[in-house]
Short mmCIF file of C-alpha atoms in Angstrom, two decimals:
data_model
loop_
_atom_site.label_atom_id
_atom_site.label_comp_id
_atom_site.label_asym_id
_atom_site.label_seq_id
_atom_site.Cartn_x
_atom_site.Cartn_y
_atom_site.Cartn_z
CA MET A 1 6.10 219.35 132.05
CA LYS A 2 2.57 219.95 130.71
CA LYS A 3 3.78 219.71 127.19
CA SER A 4 4.81 216.32 127.88
CA LEU A 5 1.49 215.00 129.96
CA LEU A 6 -0.50 216.69 127.13
CA ALA A 7 1.88 214.91 124.57
CA ILE A 8 1.49 211.28 126.48
CA ALA A 9 -1.92 211.64 126.67
CA ALA A 10 -2.62 212.05 123.19
CA MET A 11 -0.04 209.06 122.37
CA THR A 12 -2.09 206.87 124.81
CA ALA A 13 -5.27 207.81 123.08
CA PHE A 14 -4.05 207.32 119.88
CA ALA A 15 -2.77 204.08 120.57
CA GLY A 16 -6.09 203.13 122.01
CA ALA A 17 -8.16 203.97 119.18
CA ALA A 18 -5.16 201.94 116.55
CA GLN A 19 -5.88 198.82 119.24
CA ALA A 20 -9.43 199.12 118.71
CA GLN A 21 -9.21 199.32 114.70
CA SER A 22 -7.87 195.51 115.26
CA SER A 23 -9.67 192.88 117.06
CA VAL A 24 -9.53 188.78 117.96
CA THR A 25 -11.97 186.68 119.64
CA VAL A 26 -11.28 183.10 121.26
CA TYR A 27 -13.90 181.09 121.29
CA GLY A 28 -15.23 177.73 122.04
CA LEU A 29 -17.60 175.10 123.27
CA LEU A 30 -17.41 172.25 125.35
CA ASP A 31 -19.81 169.26 125.21
CA VAL A 32 -19.50 166.12 127.35
CA ALA A 33 -22.71 163.35 127.31
CA VAL A 34 -23.42 160.86 129.28
CA ILE A 35 -25.61 158.89 125.95
CA GLY A 36 -27.01 155.48 125.87
CA GLN A 37 -27.80 153.68 122.67
CA THR A 38 -28.73 150.82 120.50
CA ASN A 39 -27.65 149.27 117.96
CA THR A 40 -24.65 151.00 117.97
CA GLY A 41 -20.87 150.91 118.25
CA ASN A 42 -18.15 151.55 120.92
CA LEU A 43 -19.49 154.80 122.78
CA ASN A 44 -16.01 155.63 124.55
CA SER A 45 -13.47 152.59 123.60
CA THR A 46 -11.50 151.35 120.99
CA ALA A 47 -13.65 150.22 118.06
CA SER A 48 -14.07 147.33 115.85
CA THR A 49 -13.08 143.82 118.36
CA VAL A 50 -15.47 142.03 119.63
CA PRO A 51 -14.63 138.39 120.34
CA ALA A 52 -14.80 135.87 117.62
CA ALA A 53 -17.65 134.00 119.30
CA LEU A 54 -20.21 136.35 118.91
CA ALA A 55 -18.99 137.58 115.67
CA GLY A 56 -18.41 134.28 113.66
CA ASN A 57 -14.84 133.81 112.34
CA ASN A 58 -13.42 131.91 109.15
CA ALA A 59 -10.31 130.02 108.62
CA GLY A 60 -8.22 132.56 109.38
CA GLY A 61 -9.33 133.38 112.63
CA GLY A 62 -10.90 136.82 113.57
CA SER A 63 -14.30 139.02 114.10
CA ALA A 64 -16.16 140.85 112.46
CA ILE A 65 -17.89 143.90 113.60
CA LYS A 66 -21.03 143.32 115.48
CA PRO A 67 -23.28 146.41 116.84
CA GLY A 68 -25.30 146.01 119.74
CA THR A 69 -26.50 148.50 122.90
CA ALA A 70 -23.39 150.68 124.15
CA PHE A 71 -23.40 153.04 127.65
CA GLY A 72 -20.71 155.64 128.04
CA VAL A 73 -19.62 159.38 128.29
CA THR A 74 -18.93 160.66 124.76
CA SER A 75 -18.48 163.89 122.80
CA ASN A 76 -21.24 166.34 121.63
CA GLY A 77 -24.26 165.43 122.25
CA GLU A 78 -26.16 168.81 121.50
CA SER A 79 -23.19 170.55 120.02
CA MET A 80 -20.39 169.77 118.26
CA SER A 81 -17.38 170.96 121.11
CA ARG A 82 -15.23 173.77 119.19
CA LEU A 83 -12.02 176.28 119.84
CA GLY A 84 -12.11 179.17 117.47
CA PHE A 85 -10.25 182.47 116.78
CA LYS A 86 -11.99 185.50 114.62
CA GLY A 87 -10.69 188.62 114.19
CA SER A 88 -11.97 191.71 112.31
CA GLU A 89 -9.48 194.94 111.39
CA ASP A 90 -11.47 198.35 110.37
CA LEU A 91 -10.37 199.66 107.26
CA GLY A 92 -13.20 202.93 107.20
CA GLY A 93 -15.61 203.76 105.21
CA GLY A 94 -17.41 201.03 107.39
CA THR A 95 -15.26 198.13 105.51
CA LYS A 96 -13.48 195.65 107.91
CA ALA A 97 -11.43 192.64 107.06
CA ILE A 98 -12.10 189.23 109.05
CA PHE A 99 -11.06 186.06 109.23
CA THR A 100 -12.37 183.00 110.96
CA LEU A 101 -10.67 179.56 112.34
CA GLU A 102 -12.42 177.41 113.39
CA GLN A 103 -11.45 173.71 114.93
CA GLY A 104 -13.91 170.73 115.98
CA PHE A 105 -12.57 168.14 118.90
CA SER A 106 -14.12 165.61 120.85
CA PRO A 107 -13.46 166.81 124.73
CA SER A 108 -14.04 163.25 126.36
CA THR A 109 -11.25 161.91 124.12
CA GLY A 110 -9.08 164.99 123.26
CA GLU A 111 -9.13 163.97 119.72
CA LEU A 112 -9.48 166.08 116.69
CA GLY A 113 -12.99 166.20 115.14
CA ASN A 114 -12.85 163.31 112.32
CA THR A 115 -14.43 160.93 110.56
CA GLY A 116 -16.33 158.51 111.46
CA MET A 117 -15.38 155.75 109.94
CA LEU A 118 -13.81 152.56 111.56
CA ASN A 119 -10.49 152.80 113.15
CA GLN A 120 -10.22 156.86 112.86
CA GLY A 121 -9.15 157.93 115.66
CA THR A 122 -9.34 155.14 118.93
CA HIS A 123 -13.15 157.03 119.54
CA SER A 124 -15.00 156.18 117.19
CA SER A 125 -18.99 156.41 117.88
CA SER A 126 -20.43 155.27 114.44
CA ILE A 127 -20.09 151.94 113.25
CA SER A 128 -19.91 153.00 109.52
CA GLY A 129 -20.15 156.46 108.46
CA ASP A 130 -19.16 159.55 106.36
CA THR A 131 -18.44 163.27 107.31
CA SER A 132 -16.96 166.45 106.66
CA ILE A 133 -14.43 166.97 108.66
CA GLN A 134 -11.43 164.29 108.27
CA GLY A 135 -8.71 165.72 111.13
CA GLN A 136 -7.43 168.90 109.79
CA LEU A 137 -6.30 171.29 111.18
CA PHE A 138 -9.08 173.71 111.03
CA ASN A 139 -11.78 171.16 110.20
CA ARG A 140 -14.68 173.51 110.76
CA GLY A 141 -13.74 176.16 109.18
CA ALA A 142 -10.99 178.50 107.88
CA PHE A 143 -11.41 181.58 105.74
CA VAL A 144 -10.85 185.55 105.29
CA GLY A 145 -12.51 188.30 103.66
CA LEU A 146 -14.15 191.59 103.68
CA SER A 147 -17.06 192.95 104.75
CA ASP A 148 -19.05 196.19 104.46
CA ASP A 149 -22.04 197.76 106.00
CA LYS A 150 -23.80 198.26 102.59
CA PHE A 151 -22.42 195.93 100.01
CA GLY A 152 -22.50 192.64 102.48
CA THR A 153 -19.48 190.12 103.14
CA LEU A 154 -17.55 188.20 100.68
CA THR A 155 -15.18 185.68 101.88
CA ALA A 156 -12.99 183.26 100.73
CA GLY A 157 -11.47 179.32 101.98
CA ARG A 158 -12.98 176.51 103.56
CA GLN A 159 -16.50 176.96 104.42
CA GLN A 160 -20.00 175.92 105.38
CA ASN A 161 -22.16 174.69 102.40
CA LEU A 162 -24.92 177.55 102.73
CA MET A 163 -27.59 174.42 102.97
CA LEU A 164 -25.55 173.91 106.33
CA ASP A 165 -25.72 176.94 107.27
CA ASN A 166 -29.32 177.46 107.66
CA ILE A 167 -29.94 174.58 109.11
CA GLY A 168 -28.91 175.63 112.18
CA ASN A 169 -31.73 178.34 112.65
CA TYR A 170 -34.13 175.68 111.62
CA ASP A 171 -34.03 172.58 112.56
CA PRO A 172 -36.31 172.29 115.91
CA VAL A 173 -34.02 169.82 117.71
CA ALA A 174 -30.74 171.20 117.21
CA ALA A 175 -29.22 168.33 118.90
CA PHE A 176 -26.10 165.74 117.33
CA ALA A 177 -26.94 162.77 119.34
CA VAL A 178 -30.42 162.79 118.12
CA SER A 179 -31.41 165.17 115.36
CA PRO A 180 -30.25 163.71 111.62
CA LEU A 181 -30.48 167.54 110.18
CA GLN A 182 -27.19 167.44 112.69
CA TYR A 183 -25.39 164.05 113.03
CA SER A 184 -26.08 163.20 108.91
CA GLY A 185 -24.32 166.02 107.15
CA SER A 186 -26.04 164.80 103.79
CA TYR A 187 -28.48 167.30 104.59
CA GLY A 188 -26.45 170.29 104.82
CA GLY A 189 -24.37 168.81 101.86
CA ALA A 190 -26.91 168.99 99.48
CA GLY A 191 -26.98 165.02 98.89
CA ARG A 192 -23.29 164.28 99.95
CA THR A 193 -21.87 164.81 103.52
CA ASP A 194 -18.25 165.68 102.25
CA GLU A 195 -19.77 168.48 100.50
CA ALA A 196 -21.24 170.25 103.62
CA ARG A 197 -18.06 172.14 104.37
CA VAL A 198 -16.95 173.11 101.12
CA ASP A 199 -12.66 173.46 100.29
CA GLY A 200 -11.31 176.40 98.26
CA ALA A 201 -15.21 178.15 97.83
CA LEU A 202 -16.07 181.83 97.48
CA LYS A 203 -19.03 183.07 100.04
CA TYR A 204 -21.11 186.72 99.34
CA VAL A 205 -23.54 187.28 101.96
CA TRP A 206 -26.00 190.31 101.96
CA LYS A 207 -28.80 191.28 104.40
CA SER A 208 -31.05 194.83 104.24
CA ASN A 209 -34.43 195.28 106.42
CA GLY A 210 -35.11 191.79 106.97
CA PHE A 211 -34.22 190.01 103.70
CA ASN A 212 -30.56 187.99 102.48
CA ALA A 213 -29.18 186.98 99.28
CA ASN A 214 -25.99 184.79 99.43
CA LEU A 215 -23.87 183.00 96.89
CA LEU A 216 -20.76 180.27 96.86
CA TYR A 217 -19.00 179.10 94.39
CA ALA A 218 -15.77 176.53 94.71
CA PRO A 219 -14.34 176.08 91.59
CA GLY A 220 -12.17 172.87 91.47
CA GLY A 221 -9.35 173.95 90.48
CA PHE A 222 -8.49 170.59 88.01
CA ALA A 223 -6.36 171.50 84.93
CA SER A 224 -8.50 170.91 81.93
CA GLN A 225 -11.65 170.26 83.57
CA THR A 226 -12.88 173.53 84.96
CA THR A 227 -16.56 171.77 85.81
CA MET A 228 -14.92 168.78 87.92
CA GLY A 229 -15.42 169.08 91.51
CA THR A 230 -16.97 172.54 91.76
CA THR A 231 -19.87 173.39 93.67
CA SER A 232 -21.94 176.55 93.59
CA GLY A 233 -25.31 177.45 95.62
CA ALA A 234 -27.84 180.59 95.90
CA GLN A 235 -30.38 181.46 98.36
CA VAL A 236 -32.54 184.03 99.24
CA GLY A 237 -35.15 184.98 102.33
CA TYR A 238 -37.03 187.20 105.01
CA GLU A 239 -36.64 187.32 108.56
CA ALA A 240 -37.99 189.53 110.21
CA GLY A 241 -40.01 189.77 113.46
CA LYS A 242 -41.99 186.38 114.23
CA PHE A 243 -41.50 184.98 110.53
CA GLY A 244 -38.52 183.61 109.01
CA VAL A 245 -38.70 181.64 105.14
CA GLN A 246 -35.60 180.63 103.26
CA ALA A 247 -34.99 179.06 99.82
CA ILE A 248 -31.32 177.64 98.75
CA ALA A 249 -30.30 175.60 95.42
CA SER A 250 -26.92 173.90 95.24
CA HIS A 251 -25.10 171.57 92.88
CA THR A 252 -22.07 169.57 93.06
CA THR A 253 -20.01 167.84 90.26
CA ASP A 254 -18.37 164.60 91.23
CA ALA A 255 -19.23 164.76 94.70
CA MET A 256 -17.81 162.78 96.96
CA ASN A 257 -18.71 160.02 99.41
CA LEU A 258 -16.59 157.41 101.71
CA THR A 259 -17.87 153.98 102.62
CA ALA A 260 -16.04 151.54 104.55
CA GLY A 261 -14.68 148.52 102.32
CA GLN A 262 -16.27 144.89 102.63
CA ASN A 263 -15.20 143.23 106.06
CA THR A 264 -13.27 140.33 104.66
CA ALA A 265 -9.58 139.84 104.79
CA THR A 266 -8.96 140.30 100.82
CA THR A 267 -10.02 143.67 100.69
CA LEU A 268 -9.47 144.27 103.94
CA GLY A 269 -5.81 143.44 104.92
CA SER A 270 -4.87 141.36 107.59
CA ILE A 271 -6.95 139.79 110.25
CA ASN A 272 -4.42 139.92 114.09
CA THR A 273 -6.04 136.34 115.28
CA ASN A 274 -4.56 137.36 118.80
CA THR A 275 -6.29 140.73 118.61
CA GLN A 276 -9.81 138.93 116.58
CA SER A 277 -9.40 142.55 115.18
CA ILE A 278 -10.11 143.80 111.78
CA ASN A 279 -6.99 145.92 110.13
CA VAL A 280 -9.49 148.42 108.02
CA ASN A 281 -6.87 150.13 105.47
CA PHE A 282 -9.06 151.50 102.88
CA TYR A 283 -12.45 153.01 101.61
CA ASN A 284 -15.02 153.27 98.91
CA ASN A 285 -14.95 156.75 97.07
CA THR A 286 -18.30 157.15 95.10
CA VAL A 287 -18.08 160.08 92.94
CA VAL A 288 -21.34 161.39 91.94
CA ASN A 289 -23.17 164.96 91.08
CA THR A 290 -25.71 166.18 93.42
CA THR A 291 -28.34 168.67 93.26
CA ALA A 292 -30.50 169.65 95.75
CA TYR A 293 -33.41 172.36 96.95
CA MET A 294 -34.15 173.53 100.27
CA LEU A 295 -37.21 175.43 101.64
CA THR A 296 -37.21 176.45 105.63
CA ALA A 297 -39.81 178.21 107.59
CA LYS A 298 -40.10 179.00 111.37
CA TYR A 299 -42.99 181.54 112.85
CA GLN A 300 -42.83 182.65 116.32
CA ALA A 301 -46.49 182.04 117.69
CA THR A 302 -46.24 183.57 121.45
CA ASP A 303 -43.36 184.65 123.20
CA SER A 304 -42.41 181.12 124.35
CA LEU A 305 -43.72 178.62 121.17
CA VAL A 306 -41.68 179.22 117.96
CA PHE A 307 -42.64 176.62 115.11
CA LYS A 308 -39.86 175.21 112.57
CA GLY A 309 -40.19 173.30 109.47
CA GLY A 310 -38.38 172.34 106.03
CA TYR A 311 -38.53 169.98 102.56
CA GLU A 312 -35.30 169.19 101.07
CA ARG A 313 -34.98 167.54 97.61
CA GLU A 314 -32.00 165.26 96.41
CA GLN A 315 -31.14 164.70 93.06
CA ILE A 316 -28.35 162.19 93.35
CA GLY A 317 -27.05 161.62 89.39
CA THR A 318 -24.10 159.99 87.71
CA PRO A 319 -20.51 161.92 87.86
CA SER A 320 -19.60 164.08 84.95
CA ASN A 321 -15.58 163.36 85.00
CA PHE A 322 -15.30 159.66 87.32
CA GLN A 323 -12.62 158.46 84.79
CA ASN A 324 -10.82 161.81 85.72
CA TYR A 325 -10.30 161.18 89.33
CA ASN A 326 -7.13 159.48 90.53
CA LEU A 327 -7.74 159.72 94.53
CA ALA A 328 -5.30 157.86 96.37
CA THR A 329 -6.01 158.33 99.68
CA THR A 330 -8.13 160.31 102.46
CA THR A 331 -7.44 163.88 104.43
CA GLY A 332 -6.20 161.66 107.07
CA GLY A 333 -4.19 159.65 104.77
CA VAL A 334 -6.34 155.88 104.42
CA ALA A 335 -6.29 154.73 100.90
CA LEU A 336 -8.89 155.25 98.98
CA ALA A 337 -10.39 152.51 95.96
CA ASN A 338 -12.75 154.94 93.68
CA VAL A 339 -15.83 153.67 92.62
CA ALA A 340 -18.27 154.83 89.73
CA GLY A 341 -21.44 156.53 90.68
CA GLN A 342 -24.64 154.73 90.39
CA ALA A 343 -27.74 155.39 88.09
CA ASN A 344 -30.02 158.43 89.15
CA TYR A 345 -32.62 158.79 92.03
CA PHE A 346 -33.74 160.96 94.57
CA VAL A 347 -34.40 161.83 98.41
CA ASN A 348 -37.79 163.72 100.10
CA VAL A 349 -36.27 164.96 103.32
CA ALA A 350 -38.91 166.76 105.68
CA TRP A 351 -39.52 168.04 109.06
CA ILE A 352 -41.75 169.94 111.62
CA GLY A 353 -41.45 170.76 115.55
CA ALA A 354 -41.80 173.53 117.94
CA GLN A 355 -39.46 174.91 120.68
CA TYR A 356 -41.20 175.85 124.18
CA GLN A 357 -40.05 178.02 126.75
CA LEU A 358 -41.57 175.95 129.41
CA THR A 359 -39.99 178.61 132.40
CA PRO A 360 -37.15 181.35 132.06
CA THR A 361 -34.68 178.65 132.85
CA ILE A 362 -36.57 175.36 130.80
CA LYS A 363 -36.87 174.63 127.03
CA VAL A 364 -38.54 172.06 125.42
CA SER A 365 -37.75 170.93 121.90
CA GLY A 366 -39.42 168.29 119.78
CA ALA A 367 -39.59 167.47 116.14
CA TYR A 368 -40.40 164.77 113.64
CA TYR A 369 -38.02 164.26 110.71
CA TYR A 370 -38.56 161.77 107.28
CA ALA A 371 -36.01 160.52 104.37
CA GLY A 372 -37.09 158.42 101.86
CA THR A 373 -36.19 157.63 98.62
CA PRO A 374 -39.53 156.11 96.11
CA ALA A 375 -39.80 152.88 93.62
CA ALA A 376 -38.47 155.11 91.23
CA GLY A 377 -34.79 154.38 92.35
CA PRO A 378 -32.83 151.59 90.42
CA ALA A 379 -33.85 148.08 90.68
CA ALA A 380 -30.81 146.65 90.72
CA THR A 381 -29.96 145.36 94.59
CA THR A 382 -26.08 146.80 93.34
CA ALA A 383 -26.80 149.83 92.49
CA CYS A 384 -27.67 150.85 96.08
CA THR A 385 -24.74 149.38 98.29
CA ALA A 386 -22.98 152.94 98.33
CA VAL A 387 -26.06 154.53 99.03
CA PHE A 388 -27.99 153.01 101.87
CA SER A 389 -25.79 150.35 102.74
CA SER A 390 -27.40 147.64 101.91
CA GLY A 391 -28.77 146.14 98.77
CA SER A 392 -32.40 145.07 100.03
CA GLY A 393 -35.75 146.34 97.85
CA GLY A 394 -33.38 148.70 95.14
CA CYS A 395 -33.59 151.87 96.29
CA THR A 396 -36.56 152.18 97.88
CA GLY A 397 -36.52 153.10 101.83
CA THR A 398 -37.48 155.23 104.27
CA ALA A 399 -36.12 156.53 107.28
CA GLN A 400 -38.23 158.11 110.41
CA TYR A 401 -36.96 159.58 113.25
CA GLU A 402 -38.73 161.36 116.54
CA ALA A 403 -36.34 163.53 118.66
CA LEU A 404 -36.96 165.38 121.85
CA THR A 405 -34.42 168.07 124.25
CA VAL A 406 -35.03 169.45 127.55
CA ASP A 407 -32.97 172.20 128.24
CA TYR A 408 -31.92 174.09 131.98
CA SER A 409 -30.08 177.35 131.61
CA LEU A 410 -27.68 177.20 134.66
CA SER A 411 -26.68 180.69 133.39
CA LYS A 412 -26.40 182.21 129.70
CA ARG A 413 -23.02 180.03 129.03
CA THR A 414 -23.82 176.83 131.03
CA ASN A 415 -26.57 174.49 130.74
CA LEU A 416 -27.73 171.11 131.30
CA TYR A 417 -29.88 168.69 129.00
CA ALA A 418 -31.90 165.55 128.41
CA LEU A 419 -32.30 164.08 124.47
CA LEU A 420 -34.24 161.04 123.89
CA GLY A 421 -34.28 159.84 120.17
CA ASN A 422 -35.91 157.03 118.29
CA THR A 423 -35.03 155.97 114.43
CA THR A 424 -37.21 153.43 112.43
CA LEU A 425 -35.74 152.54 108.99
CA THR A 426 -37.25 150.56 106.03
CA GLY A 427 -36.39 149.18 103.09
CA ALA A 428 -32.98 150.15 101.53
CA GLN A 429 -32.61 152.37 104.51
CA LYS A 430 -31.87 149.59 106.26
CA TYR A 431 -28.18 149.52 107.84
CA SER A 432 -26.20 146.13 106.50
CA TYR A 433 -22.97 144.57 108.78
CA ALA A 434 -21.10 141.86 108.31
CA THR A 435 -21.60 139.07 110.29
CA THR A 436 -18.34 136.96 109.60
CA THR A 437 -15.29 137.97 108.88
CA THR A 438 -16.11 136.96 104.97
CA GLY A 439 -18.54 138.82 104.99
CA ALA A 440 -21.64 135.91 103.51
CA ALA A 441 -24.12 136.56 106.27
CA THR A 442 -25.07 140.00 107.18
CA ALA A 443 -27.51 141.37 109.38
CA THR A 444 -29.46 144.60 109.19
CA MET A 445 -30.14 147.22 111.46
CA SER A 446 -34.10 148.41 111.37
CA GLY A 447 -33.67 150.57 114.11
CA GLN A 448 -32.07 152.51 116.87
CA GLN A 449 -33.13 154.60 120.62
CA THR A 450 -30.87 157.00 121.97
CA TYR A 451 -31.06 158.69 125.48
CA GLY A 452 -28.93 160.91 127.53
CA LEU A 453 -27.74 163.31 129.87
CA GLY A 454 -25.09 166.23 129.02
CA ILE A 455 -23.45 169.64 129.94
CA ARG A 456 -22.46 172.07 127.63
CA HIS A 457 -20.57 175.73 128.19
CA THR A 458 -19.44 178.46 125.62
CA PHE A 459 -16.49 180.52 126.06
#
């Protein structure tokens, strides 16, 4: 009897040890907010339908997009909502097999995370805007690899660009609704939003005594064109105590950028005279080479006050292999019309701000952001239409943002937040939109204000 009990105890202990060697964690975040925004599309109702009397009409009838002030319940005011699975298996000797699967979604509608383009999902909160998420099942990440205590971590799959990885720690106001570093993936994508998350990427991460060195490489996989569609990046930095600094370089050959086609019946398909809506059925895919450099720093002045800032320079150039692209659809199945890249230009991006822990439960964050292209850009107006959605003034223009958030922690996992943001656009960075279905008349947006209250819960 004693031997049987000992055998059972030994088997139970062994089973527990074996189970401890492998683990899977389910995690997530839900973020819902009541948002008000000027010069915007619809926040929580079907997009791209307005009365013809307000938007103008042509002989065929119908309507064109006309942005205005919107107020509604929407998703992801502070952080993108997500559902994820991550796991590890202890292989012994300090080495583990690891994996991550992560999906972004909109809790206010129940939809998968998708591009901000027109009619992509029935509840788009953007008039026109590309993202690196286009309806994939695991759109935020899907990778597997090995992690070693001494030699670092090597992973393969769909992963974040090194710049997007870094922005999360060095953005003073990390709120999607008001921080351009968050809602505009071009900064995290080294100049193109679609490259903020890289498919088929190899990533190596090493850390020791506060120092880190990271590498990323994604081969294009095209036959006879070894550089076509490739992305590479390198990062070095140091974070310890009250100080942190990171330097990153990234390059993509033949990066893609999606923009909505012209709002006309000839380019976008039929106009439904009964519902007064435009059927958007293709996007323009602009192909360019991108090279970017980023330098970020943070300093904890006191136990309650942290300063954060950074600078990024984006160089947008002529694509190397545009003639070999023959893409027909996006991941979401929308038709593409491929467009050659424009002449070389660059964008300077800078930001500075602070986070202050006012009380144990209240944190206040504020920042100023700047993005501008000097007069060195191409002078021809047509060269800039795919860059800033406006042809006025060549490529010269600036975008300036002021952002403020207040967080109130109800617990370690739940917080309430208030946010306020202001955007000022000049020159070619003003947003243009059609005021008639023929596209003959346009208006420009030179500013936007955002305000709201929300709740965020992690699990």
